[in-house]
Amino acid sequence: RFISVGPLAQPTVSRGQLLRPFPQFTTINGRALHAGSAIYHSLQVKVERRFSRGLSLLGAYTVSKMITDATSRLSINFTNPGYQNNNNLRLERSLGNVDIPQRLVLSYNWELPFHHRWLGGWQVNGISVFQSGPPIGLGTSANQTNSFGGGSRPNNNGRSAKLTEGATVDRLNRFFDTSVFSQPAPFTFGTTARTLPDVRDPGMVNFDFSMIKNTRLHERANLQFRTEFFNLLNNTNFGGPGTTQGTTTFGVIGSAAD
């Protein structure tokens, strides 16, 4: 049947449209596709120690690296960097967008050694998390690739965008060196990798703490008072910088982490 409406109903259709895998459609959305490949290596260390008087400590440390040519479905809104050339996924090989190279988790639990019915039953708990941020992926405000569905990343002049000097507060308005990136020429793909190899979102440091008081009222009844403090030290964890080249927020951190 002939197409009677839409851009494909015109007397002429662009050659690019006709070269698409499904030329009879202008847009196809794929969901839960089994595509791409990934390599993950890690060293995981766990240390646990139980002391006398009700104190126990647990520490877990992971150092890892993930390389992939596909974005992760764990990041539903991960629009940048996206694929550029869907017909050449070898060029998409880079650090995974969920790569966390270092993560340390420390937890402790202490049942205070008071055995009186009313003075005893106290317990303090805490969890501390220290981890690196994921790598940053960039896009452009104008997609001039004319690739009928491919993404657009900026060009890189060959220099690293990593900034090694300056206080953190100063880097909120310039988290990485945006001058090394530029808009690609029309009908070309950008030279920047799908994720930057040496620039990551800010890491995370967090301390959670809780205190519990258990009072045995009866053989089958227990009264518990609990107080919990999330981010006990009120540490500020910043969100990621703007990642779209050609906008005023490019490289600028404008919010705290979720």
PDB file of C-alpha atoms in Angstrom:
ATOM      1  CA  ARG A   1       0.000   0.000   0.000  1.00  0.00           C
ATOM      2  CA  PHE A   2       1.176   3.507  -0.764  1.00  0.00           C
ATOM      3  CA  ILE A   3       1.954   5.906   2.081  1.00  0.00           C
ATOM      4  CA  SER A   4      -0.607   8.680   1.945  1.00  0.00           C
ATOM      5  CA  VAL A   5       0.361  10.926   4.858  1.00  0.00           C
ATOM      6  CA  GLY A   6       3.523  12.174   6.502  1.00  0.00           C
ATOM      7  CA  PRO A   7       6.999  13.018   5.143  1.00  0.00           C
ATOM      8  CA  LEU A   8       7.264   9.676   3.328  1.00  0.00           C
ATOM      9  CA  ALA A   9       4.199  10.546   1.221  1.00  0.00           C
ATOM     10  CA  GLN A  10       6.087  13.253  -0.674  1.00  0.00           C
ATOM     11  CA  PRO A  11       7.062  12.812  -4.368  1.00  0.00           C
ATOM     12  CA  THR A  12      10.718  12.466  -3.363  1.00  0.00           C
ATOM     13  CA  VAL A  13      12.335  10.979  -0.266  1.00  0.00           C
ATOM     14  CA  SER A  14      15.897  11.656   0.865  1.00  0.00           C
ATOM     15  CA  ARG A  15      18.521   9.039   0.090  1.00  0.00           C
ATOM     16  CA  GLY A  16      19.472   8.904   3.758  1.00  0.00           C
ATOM     17  CA  GLN A  17      15.962   7.802   4.674  1.00  0.00           C
ATOM     18  CA  LEU A  18      16.026   5.085   2.032  1.00  0.00           C
ATOM     19  CA  LEU A  19      19.326   3.731   3.394  1.00  0.00           C
ATOM     20  CA  ARG A  20      17.931   3.256   6.883  1.00  0.00           C
ATOM     21  CA  PRO A  21      17.332  -0.329   8.110  1.00  0.00           C
ATOM     22  CA  PHE A  22      13.567   0.264   8.073  1.00  0.00           C
ATOM     23  CA  PRO A  23      13.059   2.978   5.433  1.00  0.00           C
ATOM     24  CA  GLN A  24       9.270   2.747   5.696  1.00  0.00           C
ATOM     25  CA  PHE A  25       9.444   4.326   9.190  1.00  0.00           C
ATOM     26  CA  THR A  26      10.818   7.696  10.232  1.00  0.00           C
ATOM     27  CA  THR A  27      11.180   6.794  13.932  1.00  0.00           C
ATOM     28  CA  ILE A  28      11.680   3.483  15.730  1.00  0.00           C
ATOM     29  CA  ASN A  29      12.122   3.206  19.488  1.00  0.00           C
ATOM     30  CA  GLY A  30      13.895   0.115  20.802  1.00  0.00           C
ATOM     31  CA  ARG A  31      13.286  -1.104  24.347  1.00  0.00           C
ATOM     32  CA  ALA A  32      15.314  -3.665  26.323  1.00  0.00           C
ATOM     33  CA  LEU A  33      17.447  -4.545  23.315  1.00  0.00           C
ATOM     34  CA  HIS A  34      20.129  -7.193  23.795  1.00  0.00           C
ATOM     35  CA  ALA A  35      22.940  -5.297  22.134  1.00  0.00           C
ATOM     36  CA  GLY A  36      26.505  -4.336  22.883  1.00  0.00           C
ATOM     37  CA  SER A  37      29.154  -5.915  25.065  1.00  0.00           C
ATOM     38  CA  ALA A  38      30.843  -5.096  28.350  1.00  0.00           C
ATOM     39  CA  ILE A  39      33.964  -6.056  30.283  1.00  0.00           C
ATOM     40  CA  TYR A  40      34.045  -5.698  34.067  1.00  0.00           C
ATOM     41  CA  HIS A  41      36.981  -6.386  36.379  1.00  0.00           C
ATOM     42  CA  SER A  42      37.057  -5.758  40.101  1.00  0.00           C
ATOM     43  CA  LEU A  43      38.875  -6.461  43.335  1.00  0.00           C
ATOM     44  CA  GLN A  44      36.532  -6.806  46.295  1.00  0.00           C
ATOM     45  CA  VAL A  45      37.729  -6.894  49.892  1.00  0.00           C
ATOM     46  CA  LYS A  46      35.544  -7.441  52.936  1.00  0.00           C
ATOM     47  CA  VAL A  47      36.715  -7.200  56.551  1.00  0.00           C
ATOM     48  CA  GLU A  48      34.487  -7.993  59.520  1.00  0.00           C
ATOM     49  CA  ARG A  49      35.405  -7.979  63.189  1.00  0.00           C
ATOM     50  CA  ARG A  50      33.276  -8.642  66.264  1.00  0.00           C
ATOM     51  CA  PHE A  51      34.619  -7.265  69.508  1.00  0.00           C
ATOM     52  CA  SER A  52      33.611  -7.860  73.075  1.00  0.00           C
ATOM     53  CA  ARG A  53      30.956  -5.731  74.746  1.00  0.00           C
ATOM     54  CA  GLY A  54      28.656  -5.794  71.739  1.00  0.00           C
ATOM     55  CA  LEU A  55      30.779  -3.878  69.194  1.00  0.00           C
ATOM     56  CA  SER A  56      31.041  -5.078  65.576  1.00  0.00           C
ATOM     57  CA  LEU A  57      32.656  -3.446  62.536  1.00  0.00           C
ATOM     58  CA  LEU A  58      32.265  -4.208  58.844  1.00  0.00           C
ATOM     59  CA  GLY A  59      34.221  -2.739  55.939  1.00  0.00           C
ATOM     60  CA  ALA A  60      33.812  -3.447  52.226  1.00  0.00           C
ATOM     61  CA  TYR A  61      36.056  -1.993  49.504  1.00  0.00           C
ATOM     62  CA  THR A  62      35.717  -2.398  45.747  1.00  0.00           C
ATOM     63  CA  VAL A  63      38.077  -1.180  43.053  1.00  0.00           C
ATOM     64  CA  SER A  64      36.797  -1.869  39.550  1.00  0.00           C
ATOM     65  CA  LYS A  65      36.691  -0.893  35.910  1.00  0.00           C
ATOM     66  CA  MET A  66      33.906  -1.346  33.375  1.00  0.00           C
ATOM     67  CA  ILE A  67      34.349  -0.882  29.618  1.00  0.00           C
ATOM     68  CA  THR A  68      31.391  -1.138  27.285  1.00  0.00           C
ATOM     69  CA  ASP A  69      30.056  -0.015  23.918  1.00  0.00           C
ATOM     70  CA  ALA A  70      26.494   0.427  25.187  1.00  0.00           C
ATOM     71  CA  THR A  71      24.814   2.634  27.755  1.00  0.00           C
ATOM     72  CA  SER A  72      23.323   0.966  30.801  1.00  0.00           C
ATOM     73  CA  ARG A  73      19.584   0.593  31.350  1.00  0.00           C
ATOM     74  CA  LEU A  74      20.297   1.409  34.995  1.00  0.00           C
ATOM     75  CA  SER A  75      20.461   5.053  33.888  1.00  0.00           C
ATOM     76  CA  ILE A  76      17.030   5.574  32.379  1.00  0.00           C
ATOM     77  CA  ASN A  77      17.564   9.264  31.614  1.00  0.00           C
ATOM     78  CA  PHE A  78      21.112   8.871  30.321  1.00  0.00           C
ATOM     79  CA  THR A  79      20.627  10.759  27.047  1.00  0.00           C
ATOM     80  CA  ASN A  80      24.253  11.835  26.813  1.00  0.00           C
ATOM     81  CA  PRO A  81      26.369  10.615  25.270  1.00  0.00           C
ATOM     82  CA  GLY A  82      24.216   8.153  23.321  1.00  0.00           C
ATOM     83  CA  TYR A  83      25.257   6.446  20.107  1.00  0.00           C
ATOM     84  CA  GLN A  84      26.597   8.492  17.243  1.00  0.00           C
ATOM     85  CA  ASN A  85      26.933   5.950  14.458  1.00  0.00           C
ATOM     86  CA  ASN A  86      24.627   3.002  15.070  1.00  0.00           C
ATOM     87  CA  ASN A  87      26.369   1.145  12.252  1.00  0.00           C
ATOM     88  CA  ASN A  88      29.783   1.268  13.933  1.00  0.00           C
ATOM     89  CA  LEU A  89      29.502   0.411  17.601  1.00  0.00           C
ATOM     90  CA  ARG A  90      33.249  -0.209  17.823  1.00  0.00           C
ATOM     91  CA  LEU A  91      33.663   3.567  18.016  1.00  0.00           C
ATOM     92  CA  GLU A  92      31.371   3.612  21.063  1.00  0.00           C
ATOM     93  CA  ARG A  93      33.754   1.579  23.222  1.00  0.00           C
ATOM     94  CA  SER A  94      34.611   3.547  26.360  1.00  0.00           C
ATOM     95  CA  LEU A  95      34.205   3.532  30.131  1.00  0.00           C
ATOM     96  CA  GLY A  96      30.710   2.435  31.113  1.00  0.00           C
ATOM     97  CA  ASN A  97      28.387   5.212  32.212  1.00  0.00           C
ATOM     98  CA  VAL A  98      27.907   3.380  35.536  1.00  0.00           C
ATOM     99  CA  ASP A  99      31.616   2.740  36.112  1.00  0.00           C
ATOM    100  CA  ILE A 100      32.511   3.464  39.759  1.00  0.00           C
ATOM    101  CA  PRO A 101      36.260   2.778  40.128  1.00  0.00           C
ATOM    102  CA  GLN A 102      36.393   2.973  43.927  1.00  0.00           C
ATOM    103  CA  ARG A 103      33.794   2.443  46.636  1.00  0.00           C
ATOM    104  CA  LEU A 104      34.343   2.051  50.374  1.00  0.00           C
ATOM    105  CA  VAL A 105      31.535   1.258  52.811  1.00  0.00           C
ATOM    106  CA  LEU A 106      32.108   1.176  56.576  1.00  0.00           C
ATOM    107  CA  SER A 107      29.416   0.145  59.022  1.00  0.00           C
ATOM    108  CA  TYR A 108      29.385  -0.352  62.758  1.00  0.00           C
ATOM    109  CA  ASN A 109      26.989  -1.588  65.388  1.00  0.00           C
ATOM    110  CA  TRP A 110      27.418  -1.186  69.137  1.00  0.00           C
ATOM    111  CA  GLU A 111      25.076  -2.592  71.734  1.00  0.00           C
ATOM    112  CA  LEU A 112      26.028  -0.597  74.795  1.00  0.00           C
ATOM    113  CA  PRO A 113      26.965  -2.847  77.732  1.00  0.00           C
ATOM    114  CA  PHE A 114      24.250  -1.659  80.116  1.00  0.00           C
ATOM    115  CA  HIS A 115      22.099  -4.497  81.388  1.00  0.00           C
ATOM    116  CA  HIS A 116      19.694  -2.635  83.651  1.00  0.00           C
ATOM    117  CA  ARG A 117      16.062  -3.001  82.574  1.00  0.00           C
ATOM    118  CA  TRP A 118      15.528   0.730  82.134  1.00  0.00           C
ATOM    119  CA  LEU A 119      19.097   1.928  81.477  1.00  0.00           C
ATOM    120  CA  GLY A 120      20.068  -0.884  79.156  1.00  0.00           C
ATOM    121  CA  GLY A 121      18.945  -1.733  75.625  1.00  0.00           C
ATOM    122  CA  TRP A 122      20.811   1.115  73.919  1.00  0.00           C
ATOM    123  CA  GLN A 123      22.261   0.532  70.476  1.00  0.00           C
ATOM    124  CA  VAL A 124      24.085   2.847  68.039  1.00  0.00           C
ATOM    125  CA  ASN A 125      24.585   2.132  64.341  1.00  0.00           C
ATOM    126  CA  GLY A 126      26.293   3.897  61.499  1.00  0.00           C
ATOM    127  CA  ILE A 127      27.063   3.560  57.796  1.00  0.00           C
ATOM    128  CA  SER A 128      29.685   5.628  55.982  1.00  0.00           C
ATOM    129  CA  VAL A 129      30.023   5.592  52.196  1.00  0.00           C
ATOM    130  CA  PHE A 130      32.889   6.974  50.098  1.00  0.00           C
ATOM    131  CA  GLN A 131      32.802   6.493  46.340  1.00  0.00           C
ATOM    132  CA  SER A 132      34.029   7.944  43.062  1.00  0.00           C
ATOM    133  CA  GLY A 133      31.672   9.521  40.563  1.00  0.00           C
ATOM    134  CA  PRO A 134      30.734   7.979  37.191  1.00  0.00           C
ATOM    135  CA  PRO A 135      32.391   9.216  33.984  1.00  0.00           C
ATOM    136  CA  ILE A 136      30.903  12.151  32.125  1.00  0.00           C
ATOM    137  CA  GLY A 137      29.383  11.840  28.652  1.00  0.00           C
ATOM    138  CA  LEU A 138      28.936  14.889  26.428  1.00  0.00           C
ATOM    139  CA  GLY A 139      26.463  15.956  23.765  1.00  0.00           C
ATOM    140  CA  THR A 140      25.901  19.017  21.594  1.00  0.00           C
ATOM    141  CA  SER A 141      23.049  21.490  21.537  1.00  0.00           C
ATOM    142  CA  ALA A 142      22.828  21.221  17.738  1.00  0.00           C
ATOM    143  CA  ASN A 143      22.838  17.853  16.018  1.00  0.00           C
ATOM    144  CA  GLN A 144      24.188  18.497  12.530  1.00  0.00           C
ATOM    145  CA  THR A 145      25.189  14.923  11.742  1.00  0.00           C
ATOM    146  CA  ASN A 146      22.127  14.414   9.509  1.00  0.00           C
ATOM    147  CA  SER A 147      22.452  10.751  10.453  1.00  0.00           C
ATOM    148  CA  PHE A 148      18.730  10.045  10.798  1.00  0.00           C
ATOM    149  CA  GLY A 149      18.812   9.006  14.432  1.00  0.00           C
ATOM    150  CA  GLY A 150      22.462   9.144  15.507  1.00  0.00           C
ATOM    151  CA  GLY A 151      23.579  11.276  18.417  1.00  0.00           C
ATOM    152  CA  SER A 152      26.025  14.152  18.315  1.00  0.00           C
ATOM    153  CA  ARG A 153      29.109  14.667  20.454  1.00  0.00           C
ATOM    154  CA  PRO A 154      31.555  17.584  20.308  1.00  0.00           C
ATOM    155  CA  ASN A 155      34.982  17.547  18.769  1.00  0.00           C
ATOM    156  CA  ASN A 156      38.013  17.420  21.053  1.00  0.00           C
ATOM    157  CA  ASN A 157      41.219  19.275  20.182  1.00  0.00           C
ATOM    158  CA  GLY A 158      43.405  16.500  21.588  1.00  0.00           C
ATOM    159  CA  ARG A 159      43.831  17.922  25.091  1.00  0.00           C
ATOM    160  CA  SER A 160      42.402  16.545  28.312  1.00  0.00           C
ATOM    161  CA  ALA A 161      39.450  18.394  29.816  1.00  0.00           C
ATOM    162  CA  LYS A 162      40.504  17.535  33.357  1.00  0.00           C
ATOM    163  CA  LEU A 163      41.264  20.452  35.679  1.00  0.00           C
ATOM    164  CA  THR A 164      43.857  19.672  38.346  1.00  0.00           C
ATOM    165  CA  GLU A 165      44.024  23.004  40.152  1.00  0.00           C
ATOM    166  CA  GLY A 166      41.563  25.258  41.956  1.00  0.00           C
ATOM    167  CA  ALA A 167      39.280  24.886  44.952  1.00  0.00           C
ATOM    168  CA  THR A 168      36.095  22.874  44.644  1.00  0.00           C
ATOM    169  CA  VAL A 169      33.907  25.945  45.143  1.00  0.00           C
ATOM    170  CA  ASP A 170      35.645  27.643  42.189  1.00  0.00           C
ATOM    171  CA  ARG A 171      35.087  24.607  39.999  1.00  0.00           C
ATOM    172  CA  LEU A 172      31.317  24.733  40.365  1.00  0.00           C
ATOM    173  CA  ASN A 173      31.228  27.186  37.462  1.00  0.00           C
ATOM    174  CA  ARG A 174      33.961  25.398  35.511  1.00  0.00           C
ATOM    175  CA  PHE A 175      34.110  21.775  36.541  1.00  0.00           C
ATOM    176  CA  PHE A 176      36.138  20.798  33.490  1.00  0.00           C
ATOM    177  CA  ASP A 177      37.912  22.642  30.683  1.00  0.00           C
ATOM    178  CA  THR A 178      35.156  23.355  28.175  1.00  0.00           C
ATOM    179  CA  SER A 179      37.530  25.144  25.785  1.00  0.00           C
ATOM    180  CA  VAL A 180      38.888  21.858  24.448  1.00  0.00           C
ATOM    181  CA  PHE A 181      35.512  21.031  22.867  1.00  0.00           C
ATOM    182  CA  SER A 182      33.833  22.486  19.774  1.00  0.00           C
ATOM    183  CA  GLN A 183      30.834  21.921  17.521  1.00  0.00           C
ATOM    184  CA  PRO A 184      31.530  19.383  14.738  1.00  0.00           C
ATOM    185  CA  ALA A 185      31.090  20.439  11.141  1.00  0.00           C
ATOM    186  CA  PRO A 186      27.820  19.492   9.419  1.00  0.00           C
ATOM    187  CA  PHE A 187      27.543  15.874   8.251  1.00  0.00           C
ATOM    188  CA  THR A 188      30.340  14.735  10.594  1.00  0.00           C
ATOM    189  CA  PHE A 189      30.508  12.912  13.911  1.00  0.00           C
ATOM    190  CA  GLY A 190      32.320  14.425  16.895  1.00  0.00           C
ATOM    191  CA  THR A 191      35.702  13.052  17.956  1.00  0.00           C
ATOM    192  CA  THR A 192      34.954  12.939  21.700  1.00  0.00           C
ATOM    193  CA  ALA A 193      34.595   9.482  23.216  1.00  0.00           C
ATOM    194  CA  ARG A 194      31.206   8.291  24.463  1.00  0.00           C
ATOM    195  CA  THR A 195      32.440   8.942  28.013  1.00  0.00           C
ATOM    196  CA  LEU A 196      35.443  11.018  29.004  1.00  0.00           C
ATOM    197  CA  PRO A 197      38.363   8.849  30.191  1.00  0.00           C
ATOM    198  CA  ASP A 198      39.567  11.178  32.953  1.00  0.00           C
ATOM    199  CA  VAL A 199      36.668  13.461  33.965  1.00  0.00           C
ATOM    200  CA  ARG A 200      33.991  12.199  36.316  1.00  0.00           C
ATOM    201  CA  ASP A 201      31.018  13.545  38.209  1.00  0.00           C
ATOM    202  CA  PRO A 202      31.802  14.554  41.812  1.00  0.00           C
ATOM    203  CA  GLY A 203      32.130  11.608  44.158  1.00  0.00           C
ATOM    204  CA  MET A 204      30.003  10.949  47.203  1.00  0.00           C
ATOM    205  CA  VAL A 205      30.764  11.061  50.935  1.00  0.00           C
ATOM    206  CA  ASN A 206      27.910  10.253  53.275  1.00  0.00           C
ATOM    207  CA  PHE A 207      27.466   9.404  56.954  1.00  0.00           C
ATOM    208  CA  ASP A 208      24.222   7.900  58.281  1.00  0.00           C
ATOM    209  CA  PHE A 209      23.683   7.335  62.002  1.00  0.00           C
ATOM    210  CA  SER A 210      20.951   5.860  64.167  1.00  0.00           C
ATOM    211  CA  MET A 211      20.343   5.346  67.890  1.00  0.00           C
ATOM    212  CA  ILE A 212      17.900   2.790  69.287  1.00  0.00           C
ATOM    213  CA  LYS A 213      16.533   2.166  72.769  1.00  0.00           C
ATOM    214  CA  ASN A 214      14.826  -1.193  73.372  1.00  0.00           C
ATOM    215  CA  THR A 215      12.884  -1.715  76.582  1.00  0.00           C
ATOM    216  CA  ARG A 216      11.500  -5.152  77.424  1.00  0.00           C
ATOM    217  CA  LEU A 217       8.027  -4.649  78.853  1.00  0.00           C
ATOM    218  CA  HIS A 218       6.927  -8.262  78.885  1.00  0.00           C
ATOM    219  CA  GLU A 219       8.048 -11.620  77.584  1.00  0.00           C
ATOM    220  CA  ARG A 220       6.201 -10.902  74.348  1.00  0.00           C
ATOM    221  CA  ALA A 221       6.257  -7.102  74.336  1.00  0.00           C
ATOM    222  CA  ASN A 222       9.091  -4.736  73.557  1.00  0.00           C
ATOM    223  CA  LEU A 223       9.063  -0.939  73.357  1.00  0.00           C
ATOM    224  CA  GLN A 224      11.501   0.681  70.927  1.00  0.00           C
ATOM    225  CA  PHE A 225      12.484   4.311  70.465  1.00  0.00           C
ATOM    226  CA  ARG A 226      14.503   5.037  67.325  1.00  0.00           C
ATOM    227  CA  THR A 227      16.146   8.170  65.973  1.00  0.00           C
ATOM    228  CA  GLU A 228      17.902   8.278  62.609  1.00  0.00           C
ATOM    229  CA  PHE A 229      20.127  10.906  61.008  1.00  0.00           C
ATOM    230  CA  PHE A 230      20.749  10.769  57.270  1.00  0.00           C
ATOM    231  CA  ASN A 231      23.832  12.682  56.122  1.00  0.00           C
ATOM    232  CA  LEU A 232      24.731  13.278  59.757  1.00  0.00           C
ATOM    233  CA  LEU A 233      27.590  15.704  59.049  1.00  0.00           C
ATOM    234  CA  ASN A 234      25.520  17.661  56.508  1.00  0.00           C
ATOM    235  CA  ASN A 235      28.138  17.009  53.847  1.00  0.00           C
ATOM    236  CA  THR A 236      27.300  18.536  50.465  1.00  0.00           C
ATOM    237  CA  ASN A 237      27.428  16.101  47.559  1.00  0.00           C
ATOM    238  CA  PHE A 238      27.201  17.952  44.255  1.00  0.00           C
ATOM    239  CA  GLY A 239      25.386  16.768  41.177  1.00  0.00           C
ATOM    240  CA  GLY A 240      26.993  16.432  37.786  1.00  0.00           C
ATOM    241  CA  PRO A 241      27.903  19.391  35.546  1.00  0.00           C
ATOM    242  CA  GLY A 242      26.078  20.415  32.408  1.00  0.00           C
ATOM    243  CA  THR A 243      27.119  18.105  29.587  1.00  0.00           C
ATOM    244  CA  THR A 244      25.671  19.780  26.484  1.00  0.00           C
ATOM    245  CA  GLN A 245      28.244  21.727  24.470  1.00  0.00           C
ATOM    246  CA  GLY A 246      26.878  24.986  23.130  1.00  0.00           C
ATOM    247  CA  THR A 247      24.755  25.853  26.182  1.00  0.00           C
ATOM    248  CA  THR A 248      25.415  28.291  29.020  1.00  0.00           C
ATOM    249  CA  THR A 249      25.388  25.464  31.574  1.00  0.00           C
ATOM    250  CA  PHE A 250      28.112  23.465  29.837  1.00  0.00           C
ATOM    251  CA  GLY A 251      30.611  22.412  32.534  1.00  0.00           C
ATOM    252  CA  VAL A 252      28.629  24.168  35.279  1.00  0.00           C
ATOM    253  CA  ILE A 253      27.393  22.388  38.421  1.00  0.00           C
ATOM    254  CA  GLY A 254      24.055  23.871  39.393  1.00  0.00           C
ATOM    255  CA  SER A 255      22.586  21.451  41.901  1.00  0.00           C
ATOM    256  CA  ALA A 256      23.297  19.012  44.691  1.00  0.00           C
ATOM    257  CA  ALA A 257      23.208  15.277  44.112  1.00  0.00           C
ATOM    258  CA  ASP A 258      19.846  13.523  44.393  1.00  0.00           C
TER     259      ASP A 258
END
